[in-house]
PDB file of C-alpha atoms and ligand atoms in Angstrom:
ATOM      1  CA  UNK A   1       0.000   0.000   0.000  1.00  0.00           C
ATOM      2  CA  UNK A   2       1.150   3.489  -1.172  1.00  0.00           C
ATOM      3  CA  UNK A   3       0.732   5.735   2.147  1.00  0.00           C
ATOM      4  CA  UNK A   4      -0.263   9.441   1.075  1.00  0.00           C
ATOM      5  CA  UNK A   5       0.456  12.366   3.321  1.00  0.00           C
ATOM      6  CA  UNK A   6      -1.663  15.246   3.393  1.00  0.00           C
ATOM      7  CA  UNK A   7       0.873  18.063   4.971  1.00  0.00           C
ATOM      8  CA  UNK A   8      -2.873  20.232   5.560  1.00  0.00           C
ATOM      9  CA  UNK A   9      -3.450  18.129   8.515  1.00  0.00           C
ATOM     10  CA  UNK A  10      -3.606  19.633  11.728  1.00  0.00           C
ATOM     11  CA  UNK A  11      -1.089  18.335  13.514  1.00  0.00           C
ATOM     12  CA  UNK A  12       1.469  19.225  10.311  1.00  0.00           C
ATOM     13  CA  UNK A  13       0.143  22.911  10.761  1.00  0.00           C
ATOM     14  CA  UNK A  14       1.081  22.434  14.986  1.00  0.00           C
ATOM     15  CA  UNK A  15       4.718  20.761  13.312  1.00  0.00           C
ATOM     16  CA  UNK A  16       5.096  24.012  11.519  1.00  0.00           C
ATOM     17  CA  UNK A  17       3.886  25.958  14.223  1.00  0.00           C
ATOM     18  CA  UNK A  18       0.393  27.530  12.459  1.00  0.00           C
ATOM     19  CA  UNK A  19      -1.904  26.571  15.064  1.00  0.00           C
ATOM     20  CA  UNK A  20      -0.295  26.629  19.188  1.00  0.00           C
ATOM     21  CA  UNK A  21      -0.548  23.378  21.066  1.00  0.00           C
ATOM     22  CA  UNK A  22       0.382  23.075  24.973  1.00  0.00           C
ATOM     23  CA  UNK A  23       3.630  20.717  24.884  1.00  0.00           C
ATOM     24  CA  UNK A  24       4.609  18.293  26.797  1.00  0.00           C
ATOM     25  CA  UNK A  25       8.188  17.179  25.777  1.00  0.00           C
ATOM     26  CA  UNK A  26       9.848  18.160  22.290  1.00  0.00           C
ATOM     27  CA  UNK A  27      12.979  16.170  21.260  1.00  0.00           C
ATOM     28  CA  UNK A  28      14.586  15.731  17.844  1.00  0.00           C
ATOM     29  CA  UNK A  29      11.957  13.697  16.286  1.00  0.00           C
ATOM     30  CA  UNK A  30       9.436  13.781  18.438  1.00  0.00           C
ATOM     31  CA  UNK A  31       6.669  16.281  19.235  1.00  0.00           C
ATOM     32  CA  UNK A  32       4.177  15.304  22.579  1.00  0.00           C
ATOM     33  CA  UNK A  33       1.129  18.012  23.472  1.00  0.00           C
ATOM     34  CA  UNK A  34      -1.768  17.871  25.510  1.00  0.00           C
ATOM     35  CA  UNK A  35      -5.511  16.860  23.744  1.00  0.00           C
ATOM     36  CA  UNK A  36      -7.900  19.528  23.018  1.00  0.00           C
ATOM     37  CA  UNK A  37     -10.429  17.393  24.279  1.00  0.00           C
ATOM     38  CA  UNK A  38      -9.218  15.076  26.984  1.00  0.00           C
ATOM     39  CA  UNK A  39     -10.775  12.259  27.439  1.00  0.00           C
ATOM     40  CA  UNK A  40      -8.823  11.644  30.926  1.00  0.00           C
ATOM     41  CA  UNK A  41      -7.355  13.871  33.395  1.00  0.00           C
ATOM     42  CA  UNK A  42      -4.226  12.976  31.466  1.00  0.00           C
ATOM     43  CA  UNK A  43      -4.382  12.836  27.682  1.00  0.00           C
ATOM     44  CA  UNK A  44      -1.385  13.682  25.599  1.00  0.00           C
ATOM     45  CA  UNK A  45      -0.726  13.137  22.091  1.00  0.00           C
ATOM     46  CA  UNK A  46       2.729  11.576  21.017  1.00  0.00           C
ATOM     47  CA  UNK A  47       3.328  12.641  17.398  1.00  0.00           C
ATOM     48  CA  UNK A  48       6.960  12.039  15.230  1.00  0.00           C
ATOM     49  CA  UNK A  49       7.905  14.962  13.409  1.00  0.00           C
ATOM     50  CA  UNK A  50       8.514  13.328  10.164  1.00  0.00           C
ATOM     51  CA  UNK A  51       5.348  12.815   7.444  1.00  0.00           C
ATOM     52  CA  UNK A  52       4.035   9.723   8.706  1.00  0.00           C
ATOM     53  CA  UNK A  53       0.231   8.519   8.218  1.00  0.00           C
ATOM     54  CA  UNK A  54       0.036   6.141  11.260  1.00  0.00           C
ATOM     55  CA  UNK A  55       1.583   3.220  13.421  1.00  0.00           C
ATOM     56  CA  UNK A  56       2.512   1.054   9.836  1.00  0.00           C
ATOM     57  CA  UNK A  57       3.398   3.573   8.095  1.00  0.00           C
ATOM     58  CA  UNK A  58       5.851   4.949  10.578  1.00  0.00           C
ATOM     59  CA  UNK A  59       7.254   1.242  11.437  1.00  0.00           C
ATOM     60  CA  UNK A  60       7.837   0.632   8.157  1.00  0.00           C
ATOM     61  CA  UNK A  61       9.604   3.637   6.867  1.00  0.00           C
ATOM     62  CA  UNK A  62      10.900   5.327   9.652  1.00  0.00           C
ATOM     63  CA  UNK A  63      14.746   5.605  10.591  1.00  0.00           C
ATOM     64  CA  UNK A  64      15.848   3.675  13.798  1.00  0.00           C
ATOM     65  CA  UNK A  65      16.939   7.209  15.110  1.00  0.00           C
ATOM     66  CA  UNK A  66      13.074   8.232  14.633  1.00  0.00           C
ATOM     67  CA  UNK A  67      11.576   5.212  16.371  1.00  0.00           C
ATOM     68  CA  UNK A  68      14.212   5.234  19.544  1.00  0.00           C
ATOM     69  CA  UNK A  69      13.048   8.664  19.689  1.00  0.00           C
ATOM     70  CA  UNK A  70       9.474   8.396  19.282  1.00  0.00           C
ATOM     71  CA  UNK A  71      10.002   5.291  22.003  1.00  0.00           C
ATOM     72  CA  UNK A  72      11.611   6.831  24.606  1.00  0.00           C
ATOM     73  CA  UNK A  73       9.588  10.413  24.654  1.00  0.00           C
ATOM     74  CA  UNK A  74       7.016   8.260  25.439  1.00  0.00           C
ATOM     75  CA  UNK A  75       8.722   6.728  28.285  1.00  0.00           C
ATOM     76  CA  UNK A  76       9.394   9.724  29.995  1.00  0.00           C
ATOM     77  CA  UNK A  77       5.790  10.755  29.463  1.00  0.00           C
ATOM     78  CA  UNK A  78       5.065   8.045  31.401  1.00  0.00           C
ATOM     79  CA  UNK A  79       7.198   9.132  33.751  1.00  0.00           C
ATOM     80  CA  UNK A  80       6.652  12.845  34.044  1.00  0.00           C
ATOM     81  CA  UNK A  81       2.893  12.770  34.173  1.00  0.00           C
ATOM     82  CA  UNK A  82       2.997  10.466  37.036  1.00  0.00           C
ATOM     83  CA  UNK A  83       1.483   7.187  35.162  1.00  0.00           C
ATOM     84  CA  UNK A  84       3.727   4.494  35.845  1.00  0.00           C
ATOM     85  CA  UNK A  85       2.129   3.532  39.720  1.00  0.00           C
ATOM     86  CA  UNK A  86      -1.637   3.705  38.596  1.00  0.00           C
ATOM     87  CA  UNK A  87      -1.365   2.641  34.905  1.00  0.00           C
ATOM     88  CA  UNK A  88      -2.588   3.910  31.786  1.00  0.00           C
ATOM     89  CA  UNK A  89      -3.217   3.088  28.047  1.00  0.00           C
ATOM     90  CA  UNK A  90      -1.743   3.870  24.789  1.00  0.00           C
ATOM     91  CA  UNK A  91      -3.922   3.979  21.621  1.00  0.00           C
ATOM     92  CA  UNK A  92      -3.041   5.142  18.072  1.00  0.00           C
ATOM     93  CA  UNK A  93      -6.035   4.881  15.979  1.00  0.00           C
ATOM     94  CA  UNK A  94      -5.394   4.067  12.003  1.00  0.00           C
ATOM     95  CA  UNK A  95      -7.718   4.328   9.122  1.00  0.00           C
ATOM     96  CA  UNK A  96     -11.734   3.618   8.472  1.00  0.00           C
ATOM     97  CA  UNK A  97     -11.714   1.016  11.217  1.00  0.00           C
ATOM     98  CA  UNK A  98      -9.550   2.736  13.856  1.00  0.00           C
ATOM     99  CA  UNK A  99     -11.783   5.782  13.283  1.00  0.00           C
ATOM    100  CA  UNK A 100      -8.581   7.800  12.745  1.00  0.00           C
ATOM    101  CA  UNK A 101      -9.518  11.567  12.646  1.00  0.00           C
ATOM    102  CA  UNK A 102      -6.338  13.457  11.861  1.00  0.00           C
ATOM    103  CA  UNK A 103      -3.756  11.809   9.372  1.00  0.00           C
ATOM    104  CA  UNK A 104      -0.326  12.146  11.063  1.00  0.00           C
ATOM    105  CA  UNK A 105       0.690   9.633  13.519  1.00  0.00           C
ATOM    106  CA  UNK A 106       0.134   9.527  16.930  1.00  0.00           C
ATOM    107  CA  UNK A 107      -0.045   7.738  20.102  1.00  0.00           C
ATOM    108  CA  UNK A 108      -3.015   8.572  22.681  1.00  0.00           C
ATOM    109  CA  UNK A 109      -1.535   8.547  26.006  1.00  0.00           C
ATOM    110  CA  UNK A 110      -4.285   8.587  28.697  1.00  0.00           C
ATOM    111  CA  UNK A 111      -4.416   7.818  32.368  1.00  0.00           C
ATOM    112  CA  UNK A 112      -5.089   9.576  35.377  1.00  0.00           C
ATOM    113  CA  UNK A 113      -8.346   7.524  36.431  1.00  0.00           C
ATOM    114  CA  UNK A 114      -9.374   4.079  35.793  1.00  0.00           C
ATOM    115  CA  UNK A 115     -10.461   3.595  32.054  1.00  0.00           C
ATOM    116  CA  UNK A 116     -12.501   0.814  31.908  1.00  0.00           C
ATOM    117  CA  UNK A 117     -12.227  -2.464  29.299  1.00  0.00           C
ATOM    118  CA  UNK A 118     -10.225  -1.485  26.403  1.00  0.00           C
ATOM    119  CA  UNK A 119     -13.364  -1.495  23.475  1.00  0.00           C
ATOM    120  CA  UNK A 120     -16.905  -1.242  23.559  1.00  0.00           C
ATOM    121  CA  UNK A 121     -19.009  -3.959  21.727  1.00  0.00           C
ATOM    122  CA  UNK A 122     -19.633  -3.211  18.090  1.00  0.00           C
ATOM    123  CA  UNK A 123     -22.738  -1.132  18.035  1.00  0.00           C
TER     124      UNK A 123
HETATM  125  P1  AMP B 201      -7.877  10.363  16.351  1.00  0.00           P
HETATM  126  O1  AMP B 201      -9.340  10.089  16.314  1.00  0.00           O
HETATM  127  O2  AMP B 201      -7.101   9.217  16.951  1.00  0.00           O
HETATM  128  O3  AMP B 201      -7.330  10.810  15.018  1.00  0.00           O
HETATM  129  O4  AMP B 201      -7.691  11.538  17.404  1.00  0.00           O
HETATM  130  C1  AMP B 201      -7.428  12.871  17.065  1.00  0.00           C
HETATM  131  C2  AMP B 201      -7.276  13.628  18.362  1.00  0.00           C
HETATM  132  O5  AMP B 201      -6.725  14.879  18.096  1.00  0.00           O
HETATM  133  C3  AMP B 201      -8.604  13.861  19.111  1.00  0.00           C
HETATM  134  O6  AMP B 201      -8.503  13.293  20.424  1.00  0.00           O
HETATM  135  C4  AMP B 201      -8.712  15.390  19.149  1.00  0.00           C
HETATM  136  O7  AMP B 201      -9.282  15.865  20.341  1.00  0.00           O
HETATM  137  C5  AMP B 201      -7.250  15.806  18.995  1.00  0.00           C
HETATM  138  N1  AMP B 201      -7.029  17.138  18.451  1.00  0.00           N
HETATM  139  C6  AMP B 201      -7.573  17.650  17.322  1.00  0.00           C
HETATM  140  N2  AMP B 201      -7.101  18.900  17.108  1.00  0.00           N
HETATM  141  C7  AMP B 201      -6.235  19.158  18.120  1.00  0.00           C
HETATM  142  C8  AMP B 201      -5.424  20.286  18.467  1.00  0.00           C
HETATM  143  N3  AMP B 201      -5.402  21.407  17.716  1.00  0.00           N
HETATM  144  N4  AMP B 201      -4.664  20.220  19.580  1.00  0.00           N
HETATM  145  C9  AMP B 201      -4.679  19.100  20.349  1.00  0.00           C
HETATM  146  N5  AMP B 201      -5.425  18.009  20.070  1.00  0.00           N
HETATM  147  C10 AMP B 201      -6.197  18.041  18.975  1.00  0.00           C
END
């Protein structure tokens, strides 16, 4: 499969710093900011910097360097918003099925209260 990036999507217009976003962590590759609409009393988005669609995309294609980086930021995430003694989830959402909303990569990183079973049944 041919992955197409659209460079209009909003977290490429963050990247290039059109629209503000309330950061996290910024490394080399990496970019982490807090969800517009959180959906826990933590909720930040972990994005890579480079022009990748989603999780696939970015395993396949990416350089090591990218995917240490990517790796580790959210590590110390983990670690700096206090999530490693009461747990949390990660979720990156891809494509049709995933309902993926915005086309650049990125990992939901939520915790902060308990979050229930990881899906709901198929409505
Ligand atoms: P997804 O459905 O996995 O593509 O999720 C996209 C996420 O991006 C949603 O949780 C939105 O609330 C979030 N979002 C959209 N625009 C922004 C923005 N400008 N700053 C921070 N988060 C955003």
């Amino acid at each position: 499969m041919a992955y197409v990036y659209d460079d209009q999507n909003i977290f490429a217009k963050i990247l290039r710093g059109e629209i503000p976003n309330d950061t996290v962590l910024e490394t080399e590759h990496t970019l982490a900011f807090r969800d517009i609409q959180p959906q826990a009393p933590v909720h930040v988005l972990v994005i890579p910097k480079g022009p990748y669609v989603c999780y696939d995309h970015f395993a396949q294609a990416a350089s090591d360097a990218e995917i240490v980086d990517f790796t580790r930021a959210v590590g110390q995430i983990c670690k700096s918003e206090g999530l490693q003694e009461g747990g949390y989830r990660v979720i990156s959402n891809a494509g049709d099925a995933g309902v993926q909303e915005v086309p650049h990569l990125h990992l939901h990183v939520l915790g902060g209260r308990g979050l229930g079973r990881m899906l709901q049944p198929a409505s």
